[in-house]
């Protein structure tokens, strides 16, 4: 089965000016203390249950600290079991996600397995919206989602490929920038594009099309 998710950067919710909006993810891993505050006092109050960590240079992260941040991130995850954490998975973020995955301690659990409230998002484009050339098969120890250049124009083709790669496993795809439009000079999250993707997923017989969206 495949599901579709979208990530709305926190900055869009804050309505900051376009030039000063931070990018999504735990921005720059700028202190896990800030991350604890964000998860405890902001995410829960807004009603969100998912945090995505994009520890890449394009997101303003000092990636030289990814390896040494792994245990602190794992500790943050263990303190917020009510939240789902998504680790962006690519070569640049390998020191972080591999550190969490291969650790064997009270925070990360058994080596080779992720905590139950953690999954990974395969995105070699690092959030820049470049379509992937390959869709890897999910590892045995955890589930994965796919991102990178996916949108209404290609969702049907991508679904076929990720379902084949999943080989019966539950997988998901993530979109954000492709679901935005400029309307009346304003950058908006475009529900019409969301409906297009919902239609494609239902056409692929992954879900029954909701009557209220017909």
Coordinates of N, CA and C in Angstrom, one line a residue, residues 13-154:
X13 N 3.3 28.4 8.2 CA 2.2 28.5 9.2 C 2.4 29.9 10.0
X14 N 3.7 30.3 10.1 CA 3.9 31.5 10.8 C 3.7 32.8 10.0
X15 N 3.6 32.6 8.7 CA 3.4 33.7 7.8 C 4.6 34.7 7.9
X16 N 5.8 34.2 8.0 CA 6.9 35.1 7.9 C 7.1 35.6 6.5
X17 N 7.9 36.7 6.4 CA 8.1 37.2 5.0 C 8.9 36.2 4.2
X18 N 8.7 36.2 2.9 CA 9.3 35.2 2.0 C 10.9 35.2 2.1
X19 N 11.5 36.4 2.4 CA 12.9 36.4 2.5 C 13.5 36.0 3.8
X20 N 12.7 35.8 4.8 CA 13.2 35.4 6.1 C 12.7 34.1 6.6
X21 N 11.9 33.4 5.8 CA 11.3 32.2 6.3 C 12.4 31.1 6.4
X22 N 12.5 30.4 7.5 CA 13.4 29.3 7.6 C 12.9 28.1 6.8
X23 N 13.8 27.2 6.4 CA 13.4 26.1 5.7 C 12.9 25.0 6.6
X24 N 12.2 24.0 6.1 CA 11.7 23.0 7.0 C 12.7 22.1 7.5
X25 N 12.4 21.3 8.5 CA 13.4 20.5 9.2 C 13.8 21.1 10.5
X26 N 14.6 20.4 11.3 CA 15.1 21.1 12.5 C 16.3 21.9 12.0
X27 N 16.0 23.2 11.8 CA 16.9 24.1 11.0 C 18.3 24.1 11.6
X28 N 19.2 23.5 10.8 CA 20.6 23.5 11.1 C 21.1 22.7 12.3
X29 N 20.2 21.9 12.8 CA 20.4 21.3 14.1 C 21.0 22.3 15.1
X30 N 20.3 23.5 15.1 CA 20.9 24.6 15.9 C 20.6 24.4 17.4
X31 N 21.1 23.4 17.9 CA 20.9 23.2 19.4 C 19.7 22.3 19.6
X32 N 20.0 21.1 20.2 CA 18.9 20.2 20.5 C 18.0 20.8 21.5
X33 N 18.5 21.7 22.4 CA 17.6 22.4 23.3 C 16.5 23.1 22.6
X34 N 16.9 23.8 21.5 CA 15.8 24.4 20.7 C 14.9 23.4 20.1
X35 N 15.4 22.3 19.7 CA 14.5 21.2 19.2 C 13.5 20.7 20.2
X36 N 14.0 20.6 21.5 CA 13.1 20.1 22.6 C 12.0 21.1 22.8
X37 N 12.4 22.4 22.8 CA 11.4 23.4 23.0 C 10.4 23.4 21.9
X38 N 10.9 23.3 20.6 CA 10.0 23.3 19.5 C 9.0 22.2 19.5
X39 N 9.5 21.0 19.9 CA 8.6 19.8 19.9 C 7.6 19.9 21.0
X40 N 8.0 20.4 22.2 CA 7.2 20.4 23.4 C 6.2 21.6 23.3
X41 N 6.6 22.8 22.9 CA 5.8 24.0 23.0 C 5.1 24.5 21.7
X42 N 5.6 24.0 20.6 CA 5.0 24.5 19.3 C 4.3 23.5 18.6
X43 N 4.9 22.4 18.2 CA 4.3 21.3 17.5 C 3.0 20.9 18.1
X44 N 3.0 20.5 19.4 CA 1.9 19.9 20.1 C 0.7 21.0 20.2
X45 N 1.1 22.2 20.4 CA 0.1 23.3 20.6 C -0.7 23.6 19.2
X46 N 0.0 23.4 18.1 CA -0.6 23.6 16.8 C -1.3 22.4 16.3
X47 N -1.2 21.3 17.0 CA -1.9 20.1 16.7 C -1.2 19.1 15.7
X48 N 0.1 19.4 15.4 CA 0.8 18.6 14.5 C 1.4 17.4 15.2
X49 N 1.6 16.3 14.5 CA 2.1 15.1 15.2 C 3.3 14.5 14.4
X50 N 3.9 15.3 13.6 CA 5.0 14.8 12.7 C 6.1 15.9 12.6
X51 N 7.3 15.4 12.8 CA 8.5 16.3 12.7 C 9.5 15.7 11.7
X52 N 9.9 16.5 10.7 CA 10.8 16.0 9.7 C 12.1 16.7 9.8
X53 N 13.2 15.9 9.9 CA 14.5 16.4 10.1 C 15.3 16.3 8.8
X54 N 15.6 17.5 8.2 CA 16.3 17.5 6.9 C 17.7 18.1 7.3
X55 N 18.7 17.3 7.6 CA 20.0 17.7 8.1 C 20.9 17.9 6.9
X56 N 20.6 18.8 6.0 CA 21.4 19.0 4.8 C 21.9 20.5 4.7
X57 N 22.9 20.7 4.0 CA 23.5 22.0 3.8 C 22.5 23.0 3.2
X58 N 21.7 22.5 2.2 CA 20.7 23.4 1.6 C 19.7 23.8 2.5
X59 N 19.5 23.2 3.7 CA 18.6 23.6 4.7 C 19.3 24.3 5.8
X60 N 20.5 24.8 5.5 CA 21.2 25.6 6.5 C 21.9 24.8 7.6
X61 N 22.1 23.5 7.4 CA 22.7 22.7 8.5 C 24.2 22.6 8.3
X62 N 25.0 22.7 9.4 CA 26.4 22.4 9.4 C 26.5 20.9 9.5
X63 N 26.7 20.3 8.3 CA 26.6 18.9 8.2 C 27.8 18.2 8.8
X64 N 28.8 18.9 9.2 CA 30.0 18.3 9.9 C 29.6 17.9 11.3
X65 N 28.5 18.3 11.8 CA 28.0 18.0 13.1 C 27.0 16.8 13.1
X66 N 26.6 16.3 11.9 CA 25.6 15.3 11.8 C 25.9 14.1 12.6
X67 N 27.2 13.6 12.5 CA 27.5 12.4 13.2 C 27.5 12.6 14.7
X68 N 28.0 13.7 15.2 CA 28.0 13.9 16.7 C 26.6 14.3 17.2
X69 N 25.7 14.6 16.3 CA 24.3 14.9 16.8 C 23.4 13.7 16.9
X70 N 23.8 12.6 16.4 CA 23.0 11.4 16.3 C 22.4 11.0 17.7
X71 N 23.2 11.0 18.7 CA 22.7 10.6 20.0 C 21.7 11.6 20.6
X72 N 22.0 12.9 20.4 CA 21.1 13.9 20.9 C 19.8 13.9 20.2
X73 N 19.8 13.6 18.9 CA 18.5 13.5 18.1 C 17.8 12.3 18.6
X74 N 18.5 11.2 18.8 CA 17.8 10.0 19.4 C 17.2 10.3 20.7
X75 N 17.8 11.1 21.6 CA 17.3 11.4 22.9 C 16.0 12.3 22.7
X76 N 16.1 13.2 21.8 CA 14.9 14.0 21.5 C 13.7 13.2 21.1
X77 N 14.0 12.2 20.2 CA 13.0 11.3 19.7 C 12.4 10.5 20.8
X78 N 13.2 10.0 21.7 CA 12.7 9.2 22.8 C 11.9 10.0 23.8
X79 N 12.1 11.3 23.9 CA 11.3 12.1 24.8 C 10.0 12.5 24.3
X80 N 9.8 12.3 23.0 CA 8.5 12.7 22.4 C 7.9 11.5 21.6
X81 N 7.5 10.5 22.3 CA 7.0 9.3 21.7 C 5.6 9.5 21.0
X82 N 5.0 10.7 21.4 CA 3.7 11.0 20.8 C 3.9 11.6 19.4
X83 N 5.1 11.9 19.0 CA 5.4 12.5 17.7 C 6.0 11.5 16.8
X84 N 5.7 11.6 15.5 CA 6.4 10.8 14.5 C 7.6 11.6 13.9
X85 N 8.7 11.0 13.9 CA 9.9 11.7 13.4 C 10.3 11.1 12.1
X86 N 10.6 11.9 11.1 CA 11.0 11.5 9.8 C 12.5 12.0 9.6
X87 N 13.4 11.1 9.3 CA 14.8 11.5 9.0 C 15.0 11.4 7.5
X88 N 15.4 12.5 6.9 CA 15.6 12.6 5.5 C 16.9 11.7 5.3
X89 N 16.7 10.7 4.3 CA 17.8 9.8 4.1 C 18.5 10.0 2.7
X90 N 19.7 10.4 2.8 CA 20.6 10.5 1.6 C 22.0 10.4 2.0
X91 N 22.9 10.5 1.1 CA 24.3 10.3 1.4 C 24.8 11.5 2.3
X92 N 24.3 12.7 2.1 CA 24.7 13.8 3.0 C 24.3 13.6 4.4
X93 N 23.1 13.0 4.6 CA 22.6 12.9 6.0 C 23.0 11.5 6.6
X94 N 23.8 10.7 5.9 CA 24.1 9.4 6.4 C 24.7 9.4 7.8
X95 N 25.6 10.3 8.1 CA 26.2 10.2 9.5 C 25.1 10.3 10.6
X96 N 24.1 11.1 10.3 CA 23.0 11.2 11.3 C 22.1 10.0 11.3
X97 N 21.5 9.7 10.2 CA 20.5 8.6 10.2 C 21.2 7.2 10.5
X98 N 22.4 7.1 10.0 CA 23.1 5.8 10.3 C 23.5 5.7 11.8
X99 N 23.8 6.9 12.3 CA 24.2 7.0 13.8 C 23.0 6.6 14.6
X100 N 21.8 7.0 14.3 CA 20.6 6.7 15.0 C 20.3 5.2 14.8
X101 N 20.4 4.7 13.6 CA 20.0 3.4 13.2 C 20.9 2.3 13.9
X102 N 22.2 2.6 13.9 CA 23.2 1.6 14.3 C 23.5 1.7 15.8
X103 N 23.1 2.7 16.5 CA 23.3 2.8 17.9 C 22.6 1.7 18.7
X104 N 23.1 1.4 19.8 CA 22.5 0.3 20.6 C 22.5 0.9 22.1
X105 N 21.5 1.7 22.4 CA 21.5 2.3 23.7 C 20.0 2.5 24.1
X106 N 19.9 3.2 25.2 CA 18.5 3.4 25.8 C 17.7 4.3 24.9
X107 N 18.3 5.1 24.1 CA 17.5 6.0 23.3 C 17.2 5.5 21.9
X108 N 18.1 4.8 21.3 CA 17.9 4.3 19.9 C 17.3 2.9 19.9
X109 N 17.5 2.1 21.0 CA 17.0 0.8 21.0 C 18.1 -0.2 20.3
X110 N 17.6 -1.3 19.8 CA 18.5 -2.3 19.2 C 19.1 -1.8 17.9
X111 N 20.4 -2.1 17.8 CA 21.1 -1.7 16.6 C 20.5 -2.3 15.3
X112 N 20.3 -1.5 14.3 CA 19.7 -2.0 13.0 C 18.2 -1.8 13.0
X113 N 17.6 -1.2 14.0 CA 16.2 -1.0 14.1 C 16.0 0.5 14.5
X114 N 15.0 1.1 13.9 CA 14.6 2.4 14.3 C 13.6 2.4 15.5
X115 N 13.6 3.4 16.3 CA 12.5 3.5 17.3 C 11.1 3.5 16.6
X116 N 10.1 3.0 17.3 CA 8.8 2.8 16.6 C 8.2 4.1 16.1
X117 N 8.6 5.3 16.6 CA 8.0 6.5 16.1 C 9.0 7.2 15.1
X118 N 9.8 6.5 14.5 CA 10.8 7.0 13.5 C 10.7 6.3 12.2
X119 N 10.7 7.0 11.1 CA 10.8 6.4 9.7 C 11.8 7.3 8.9
X120 N 12.1 6.8 7.7 CA 13.0 7.6 6.9 C 12.4 7.9 5.6
X121 N 12.8 9.1 5.1 CA 12.4 9.6 3.8 C 13.6 9.6 2.8
X122 N 13.5 8.8 1.8 CA 14.6 8.7 0.8 C 14.5 9.9 -0.1
X123 N 15.4 10.8 -0.1 CA 15.4 12.0 -1.0 C 16.8 12.4 -1.3
X124 N 17.3 11.9 -2.4 CA 18.7 12.3 -2.8 C 18.7 13.7 -3.3
X125 N 17.6 14.3 -3.6 CA 17.5 15.7 -4.1 C 17.7 16.7 -2.9
X126 N 17.6 16.1 -1.7 CA 17.8 16.9 -0.4 C 16.8 18.0 -0.3
X127 N 15.6 17.7 -0.8 CA 14.5 18.7 -0.6 C 14.4 19.8 -1.7
X128 N 15.2 19.6 -2.8 CA 15.3 20.6 -3.8 C 14.3 20.3 -5.0
X129 N 13.6 19.2 -4.9 CA 12.5 18.9 -5.9 C 13.0 18.3 -7.2
X130 N 14.2 17.6 -7.1 CA 14.7 17.0 -8.3 C 14.2 15.5 -8.3
X131 N 13.6 15.1 -9.4 CA 13.1 13.8 -9.5 C 14.2 12.7 -9.4
X132 N 13.9 11.7 -8.6 CA 14.9 10.6 -8.4 C 15.0 9.8 -9.6
X133 N 16.2 9.2 -9.8 CA 16.4 8.2 -10.9 C 16.2 6.8 -10.5
X134 N 16.1 6.6 -9.2 CA 16.0 5.2 -8.6 C 15.1 5.2 -7.4
X135 N 14.4 4.2 -7.2 CA 13.5 4.0 -6.0 C 13.9 2.7 -5.3
X136 N 14.8 2.9 -4.2 CA 15.3 1.7 -3.6 C 14.2 0.9 -2.8
X137 N 14.5 -0.4 -2.7 CA 13.6 -1.3 -2.0 C 13.7 -1.0 -0.5
X138 N 12.7 -1.0 0.3 CA 12.8 -0.7 1.7 C 13.6 -1.8 2.4
X139 N 14.5 -1.4 3.4 CA 15.3 -2.3 4.1 C 14.4 -3.2 5.0
X140 N 15.0 -4.3 5.5 CA 14.2 -5.2 6.3 C 13.8 -4.6 7.7
X141 N 14.6 -3.7 8.2 CA 14.4 -3.3 9.6 C 13.5 -2.1 9.8
X142 N 13.1 -1.4 8.7 CA 12.2 -0.2 8.9 C 11.6 0.1 7.5
X143 N 10.5 0.9 7.6 CA 9.8 1.4 6.4 C 10.4 2.7 5.9
X144 N 10.2 3.0 4.7 CA 10.7 4.3 4.1 C 9.6 4.9 3.2
X145 N 9.8 6.2 3.0 CA 9.0 6.9 2.1 C 9.9 7.5 1.0
X146 N 9.3 8.0 0.0 CA 10.1 8.5 -1.2 C 9.7 10.0 -1.5
X147 N 10.7 10.8 -1.8 CA 10.5 12.2 -2.2 C 11.5 12.6 -3.2
X148 N 11.3 13.8 -3.8 CA 12.2 14.3 -4.8 C 11.5 14.5 -6.1
X149 N 11.0 15.7 -6.4 CA 10.4 16.0 -7.7 C 9.1 15.3 -8.0
X150 N 8.4 14.8 -7.0 CA 7.1 14.1 -7.2 C 6.0 15.2 -7.1
X151 N 5.0 15.1 -8.1 CA 4.0 16.1 -8.1 C 2.8 15.6 -9.0
X152 N 1.8 16.4 -9.2 CA 0.6 16.0 -10.0 C 1.0 15.5 -11.4
X153 N 2.0 16.1 -12.0 CA 2.3 15.7 -13.4 C 2.9 14.3 -13.5
X154 N 3.5 13.8 -12.4 CA 4.2 12.5 -12.6 C 3.8 11.5 -11.5

